[in-house]
Coordinates of C-alpha atoms in Angstrom, one line a residue:
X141 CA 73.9 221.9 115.6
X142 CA 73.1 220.1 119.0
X143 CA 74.7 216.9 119.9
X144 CA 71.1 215.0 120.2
X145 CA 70.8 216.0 116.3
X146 CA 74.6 215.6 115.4
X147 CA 73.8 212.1 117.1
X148 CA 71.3 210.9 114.3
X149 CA 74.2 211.9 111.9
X150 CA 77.6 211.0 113.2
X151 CA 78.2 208.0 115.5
X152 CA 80.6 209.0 117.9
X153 CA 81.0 204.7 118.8
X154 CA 81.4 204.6 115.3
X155 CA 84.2 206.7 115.1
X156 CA 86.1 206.0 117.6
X157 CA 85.8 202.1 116.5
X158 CA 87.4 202.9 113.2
X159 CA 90.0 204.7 115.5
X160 CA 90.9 201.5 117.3
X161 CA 91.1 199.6 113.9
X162 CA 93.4 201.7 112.8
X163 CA 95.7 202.0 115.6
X164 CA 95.8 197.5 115.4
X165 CA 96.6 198.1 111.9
X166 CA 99.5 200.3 112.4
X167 CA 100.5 198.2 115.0
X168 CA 102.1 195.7 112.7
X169 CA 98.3 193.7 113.0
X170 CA 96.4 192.1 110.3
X171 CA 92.2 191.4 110.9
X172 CA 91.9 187.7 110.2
X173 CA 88.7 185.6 110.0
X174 CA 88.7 181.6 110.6
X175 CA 86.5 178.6 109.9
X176 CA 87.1 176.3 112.1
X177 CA 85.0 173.9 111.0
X178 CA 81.5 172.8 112.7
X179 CA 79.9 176.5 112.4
X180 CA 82.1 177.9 114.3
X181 CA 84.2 181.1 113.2
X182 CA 86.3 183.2 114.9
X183 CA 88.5 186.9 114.4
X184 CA 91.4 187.8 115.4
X185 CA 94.4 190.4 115.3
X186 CA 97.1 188.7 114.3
X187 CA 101.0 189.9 113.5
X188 CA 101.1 190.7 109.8
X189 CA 105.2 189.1 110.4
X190 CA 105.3 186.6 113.4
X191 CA 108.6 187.1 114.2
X192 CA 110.1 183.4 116.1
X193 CA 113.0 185.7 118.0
X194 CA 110.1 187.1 119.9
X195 CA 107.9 185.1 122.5
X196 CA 103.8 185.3 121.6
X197 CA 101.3 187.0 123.9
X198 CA 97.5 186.3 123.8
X199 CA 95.2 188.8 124.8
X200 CA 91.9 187.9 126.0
X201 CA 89.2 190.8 126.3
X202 CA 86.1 191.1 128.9
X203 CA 82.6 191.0 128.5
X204 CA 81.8 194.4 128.0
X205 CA 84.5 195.0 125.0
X206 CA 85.8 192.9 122.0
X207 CA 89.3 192.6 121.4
X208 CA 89.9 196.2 119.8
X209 CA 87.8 198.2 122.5
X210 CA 89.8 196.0 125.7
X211 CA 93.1 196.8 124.1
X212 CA 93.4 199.5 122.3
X213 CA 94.7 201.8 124.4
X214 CA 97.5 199.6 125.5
X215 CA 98.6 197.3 122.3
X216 CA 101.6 199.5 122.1
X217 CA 102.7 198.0 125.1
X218 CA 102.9 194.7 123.7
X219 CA 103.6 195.0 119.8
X220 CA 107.5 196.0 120.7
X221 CA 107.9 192.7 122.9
X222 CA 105.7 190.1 121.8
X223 CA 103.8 188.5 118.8
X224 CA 100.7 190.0 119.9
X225 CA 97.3 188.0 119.2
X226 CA 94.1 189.3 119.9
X227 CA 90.6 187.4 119.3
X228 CA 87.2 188.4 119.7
X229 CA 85.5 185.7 122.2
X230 CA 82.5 184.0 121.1
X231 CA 79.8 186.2 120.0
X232 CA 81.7 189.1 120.3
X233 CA 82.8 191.0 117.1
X234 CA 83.1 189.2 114.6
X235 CA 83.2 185.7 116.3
X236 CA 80.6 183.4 116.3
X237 CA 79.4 179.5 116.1
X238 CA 75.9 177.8 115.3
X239 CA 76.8 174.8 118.2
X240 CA 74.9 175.0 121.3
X241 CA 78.1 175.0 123.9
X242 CA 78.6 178.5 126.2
X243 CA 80.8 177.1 128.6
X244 CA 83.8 179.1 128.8
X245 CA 85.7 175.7 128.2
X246 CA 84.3 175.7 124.7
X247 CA 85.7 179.5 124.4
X248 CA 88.6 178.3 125.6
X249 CA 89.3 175.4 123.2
X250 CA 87.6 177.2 120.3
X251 CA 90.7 180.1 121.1
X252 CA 93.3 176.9 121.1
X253 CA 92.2 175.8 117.3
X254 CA 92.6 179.4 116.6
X255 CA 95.4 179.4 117.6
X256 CA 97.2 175.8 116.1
X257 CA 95.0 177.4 112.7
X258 CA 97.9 180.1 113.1
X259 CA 100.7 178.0 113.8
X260 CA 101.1 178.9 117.7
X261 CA 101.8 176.1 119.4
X262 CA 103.5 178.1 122.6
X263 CA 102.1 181.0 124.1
X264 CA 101.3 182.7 127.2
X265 CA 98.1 185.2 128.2
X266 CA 96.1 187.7 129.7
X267 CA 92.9 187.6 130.6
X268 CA 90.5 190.4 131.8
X269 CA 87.4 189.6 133.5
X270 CA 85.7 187.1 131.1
X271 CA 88.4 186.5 129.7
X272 CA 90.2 185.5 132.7
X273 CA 87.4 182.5 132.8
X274 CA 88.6 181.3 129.4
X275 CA 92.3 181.6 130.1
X276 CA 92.5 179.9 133.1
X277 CA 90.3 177.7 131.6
X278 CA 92.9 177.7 128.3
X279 CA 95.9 177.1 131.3
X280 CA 93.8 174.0 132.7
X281 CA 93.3 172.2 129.8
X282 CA 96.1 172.9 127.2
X283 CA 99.2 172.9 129.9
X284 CA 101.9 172.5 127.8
X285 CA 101.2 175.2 125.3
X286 CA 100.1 177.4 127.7
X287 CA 103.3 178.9 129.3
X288 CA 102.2 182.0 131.5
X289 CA 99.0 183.1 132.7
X290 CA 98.0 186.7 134.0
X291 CA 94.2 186.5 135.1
X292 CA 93.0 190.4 135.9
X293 CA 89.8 191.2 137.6
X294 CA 88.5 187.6 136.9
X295 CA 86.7 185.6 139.9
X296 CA 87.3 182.2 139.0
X297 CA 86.7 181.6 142.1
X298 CA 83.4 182.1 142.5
X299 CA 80.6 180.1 143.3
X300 CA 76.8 180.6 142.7
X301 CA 76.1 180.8 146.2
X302 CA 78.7 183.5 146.6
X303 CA 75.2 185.4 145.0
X304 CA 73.3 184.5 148.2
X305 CA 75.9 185.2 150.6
X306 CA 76.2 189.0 149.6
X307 CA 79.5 189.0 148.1
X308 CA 78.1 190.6 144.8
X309 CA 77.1 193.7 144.2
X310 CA 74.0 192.8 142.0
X311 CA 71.4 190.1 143.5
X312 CA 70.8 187.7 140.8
X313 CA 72.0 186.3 137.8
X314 CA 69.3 188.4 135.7
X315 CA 70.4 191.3 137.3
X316 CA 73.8 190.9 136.6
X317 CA 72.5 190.2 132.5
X318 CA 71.0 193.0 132.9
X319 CA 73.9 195.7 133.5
X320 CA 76.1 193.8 132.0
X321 CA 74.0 193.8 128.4
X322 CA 72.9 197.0 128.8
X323 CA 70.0 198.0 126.0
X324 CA 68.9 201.4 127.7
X325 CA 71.3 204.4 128.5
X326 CA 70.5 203.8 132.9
X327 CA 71.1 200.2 132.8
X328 CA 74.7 201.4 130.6
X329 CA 75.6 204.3 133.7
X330 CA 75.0 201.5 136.3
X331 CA 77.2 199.4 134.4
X332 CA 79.9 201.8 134.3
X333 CA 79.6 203.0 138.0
X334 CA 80.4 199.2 138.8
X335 CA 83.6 199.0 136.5
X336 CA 85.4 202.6 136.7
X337 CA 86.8 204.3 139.2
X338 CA 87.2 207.8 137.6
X339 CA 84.1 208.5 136.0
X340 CA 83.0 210.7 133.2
X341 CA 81.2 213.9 135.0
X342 CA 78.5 214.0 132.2
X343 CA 77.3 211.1 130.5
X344 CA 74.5 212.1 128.4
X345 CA 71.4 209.6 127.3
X346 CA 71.5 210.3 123.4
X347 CA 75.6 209.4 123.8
X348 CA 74.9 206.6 126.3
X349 CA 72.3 205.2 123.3
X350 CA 75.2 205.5 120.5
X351 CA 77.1 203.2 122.5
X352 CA 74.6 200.7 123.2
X353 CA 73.2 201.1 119.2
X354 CA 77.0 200.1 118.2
X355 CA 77.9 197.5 120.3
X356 CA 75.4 196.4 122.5
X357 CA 72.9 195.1 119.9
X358 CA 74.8 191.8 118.4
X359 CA 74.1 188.3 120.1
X360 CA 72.2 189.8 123.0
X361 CA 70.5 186.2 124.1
X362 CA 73.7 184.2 123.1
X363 CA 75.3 186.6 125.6
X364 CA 72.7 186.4 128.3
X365 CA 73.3 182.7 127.9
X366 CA 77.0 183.2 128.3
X367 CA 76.7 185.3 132.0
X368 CA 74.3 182.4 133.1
X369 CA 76.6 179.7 132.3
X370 CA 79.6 181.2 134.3
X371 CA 78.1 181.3 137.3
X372 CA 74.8 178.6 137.5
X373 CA 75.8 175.4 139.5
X374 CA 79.2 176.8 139.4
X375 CA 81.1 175.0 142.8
X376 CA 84.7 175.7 143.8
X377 CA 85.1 172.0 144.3
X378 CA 85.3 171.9 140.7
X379 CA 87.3 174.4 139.4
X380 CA 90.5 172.2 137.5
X381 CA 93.9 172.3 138.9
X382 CA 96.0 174.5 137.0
X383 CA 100.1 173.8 136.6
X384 CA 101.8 176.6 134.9
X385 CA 104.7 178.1 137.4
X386 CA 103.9 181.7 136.6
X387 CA 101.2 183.0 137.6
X388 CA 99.7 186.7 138.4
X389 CA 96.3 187.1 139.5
X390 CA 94.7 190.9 140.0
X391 CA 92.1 191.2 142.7
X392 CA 88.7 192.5 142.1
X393 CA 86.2 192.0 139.2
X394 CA 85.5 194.4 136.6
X395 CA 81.7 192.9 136.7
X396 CA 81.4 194.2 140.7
X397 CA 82.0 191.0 142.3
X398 CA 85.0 191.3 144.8
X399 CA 86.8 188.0 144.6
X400 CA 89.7 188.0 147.0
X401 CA 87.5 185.5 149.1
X402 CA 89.3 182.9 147.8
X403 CA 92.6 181.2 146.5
X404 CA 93.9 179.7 143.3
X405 CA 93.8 175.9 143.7
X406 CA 97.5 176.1 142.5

C-alpha cells in the first residue's frame, strides 16, 4: 500500500500524539481539566503525587505545539527534579474560554488560577516562544509566586515597528498568521524552514496535510487573533518591569524574528 493511501487510513499525527500522551502518563502525570469559572477552561499535566520535598516547574509551550507536542521529548528531564506542570495555553488543546481577552496577560493570569486551583502557590518557569510572552508576563504581574523565569526564543522585546524596520523575516502581521497557522502543506514547510535548523530531507504533501488535519484545524481565528494581539501597538516603552533575581533569556525566536536587538528592562 502507498503512503498517500495508508494516509486516508492511519494518521501518522495521530499516532504519534497518543505516543506523547503516553510518555506524560508514565511520567508520573495525570491529564486534568479545570473550570475556572466565567467560560473559561483550561488542561493541564499535572503530578499524579506533588511531592513538597521537590521545588515545582511550569512549562509553558509555543505557538505551533500544545503542551504534549513542546515537551515531550524532554519531560524526562524534569519529572526526576521537579513537580512538573504542563498547561495547554489558551485555545490550544484542550484549553479554551468564551471571554473576548487575547492578551497574553489574560493567558497569563488565566495560567495563575490554574495554578492556585492546584494548590501552587510557588513556582518557577519556562517559556518557549509564545510562551515566553505569557511567562514573563506571569513574572511581571504575580512576583512573589513567581520565583525563576527562563524565557527561550521569545522576543518580548519587540515592537510592531520592529516589522517595518526589517528585523523579521516575514513582512506583516498576516503574513506571519499565515505560516504560523498553516492550513496548506507549503505554508507548513515555510513554517518549518523558519523554526529548524536540521531539516527533514523529504517532507511529503499528503504527510504535511496529516499534520495540519490533526492539529492545525482547532481555533484557527481565535489564534489569528492571538498573533495579532502580540505584536499590534506593541511599544517597548511599555513592556512591565520585571523583579525576579534569576533570570535566563535564549536569543532568537522560534517564529523567525531575531530579537537580540534589545535588553530585558530588568
Amino acid at each position: 500500500m502507498s503512503p498517500i493511501k495508508l494516509s486516508k487510513w492511519f494518521s501518522f499525527t495521530a499516532s504519534r500524539d497518543w505516543f506523547y500522551r503516553y510518555s506524560f502518563t508514565n511520567a508520573g502525570l495525570s491529564s486534568v481539566t479545570t473550570n475556572l469559572g466565567d467560560g473559561t477552561v483550561m488542561h493541564c499535566w499535572v503530578p499524579k503525587i506533588h511531592k513538597h520535598s521537590k521545588p515545582t516547574l511550569l512549562l509553558i509551550h509555543g505557538f505551533g505545539a500544545n503542551a504534549m507536542w513542546q515537551y515531550g521529548e524532554h519531560l524526562h528531564h524534569f519529572t526526576t527534579r521537579f513537580n512538573v506542570y504542563v498547561p495547554d495555553l489558551l485555545f490550544f488543546g484542550r484549553s479554551f474560554t468564551s471571554r473576548p481577552e487575547r492578551t497574553e496577560s489574560f493567558q497569563a493570569s488565566c495560567v495563575m488560577k490554574l495554578m492556585e486551583a492546584h494548590g501552587v502557590l510557588r513556582l518557577s518557569l519556562v517559556g518557549i516562544s509564545y510562551g515566553g510572552f505569557v511567562g514573563y508576563n506571569m513574572a511581571a504581574q504575580f512576583p512573589e509566586a513567581v520565583e525563576r523565569v527562563v524565557l527561550c526564543c521569545a522576543g518580548v522585546c519587540l515592537e510592531e515597528k520592529d516589522m517595518e524596520d526589517g528585523l523579521f523575516k516575514v513582512s506583516d502581521l498576516d503574513e506571519a498568521a499565515s505560516i504560523l497557522l498553516p492550513q496548506k502543506p507549503e505554508k507548513l514547510r515555510q513554517l518549518i524552514s523558519l523554526s529548524f535548523v536540521k531539516q527533514a530531507r523529504v517532507m511529503p504533501s499528503w504527510f504535511l496535510s496529516d499534520f495540519i488535519n490533526v492539529m492545525c484545524k482547532g481555533f484557527v481565528e481565535e489564534r489569528r487573533e492571538l498573533i495579532q494581539t502580540v505584536l499590534k501597538y506593541r511599544s517597548l516603552s511599555d513592556l512591565p518591569v520585571i523583579k525576579q533575581r534569576k533570570l535566563l533569556y535564549v536569543l532568537e525566536d522560534d517564529f523567525g524574528f531575531s530579537t537580540d536587538k534589545k535588553q530585558f528592562r530588568h
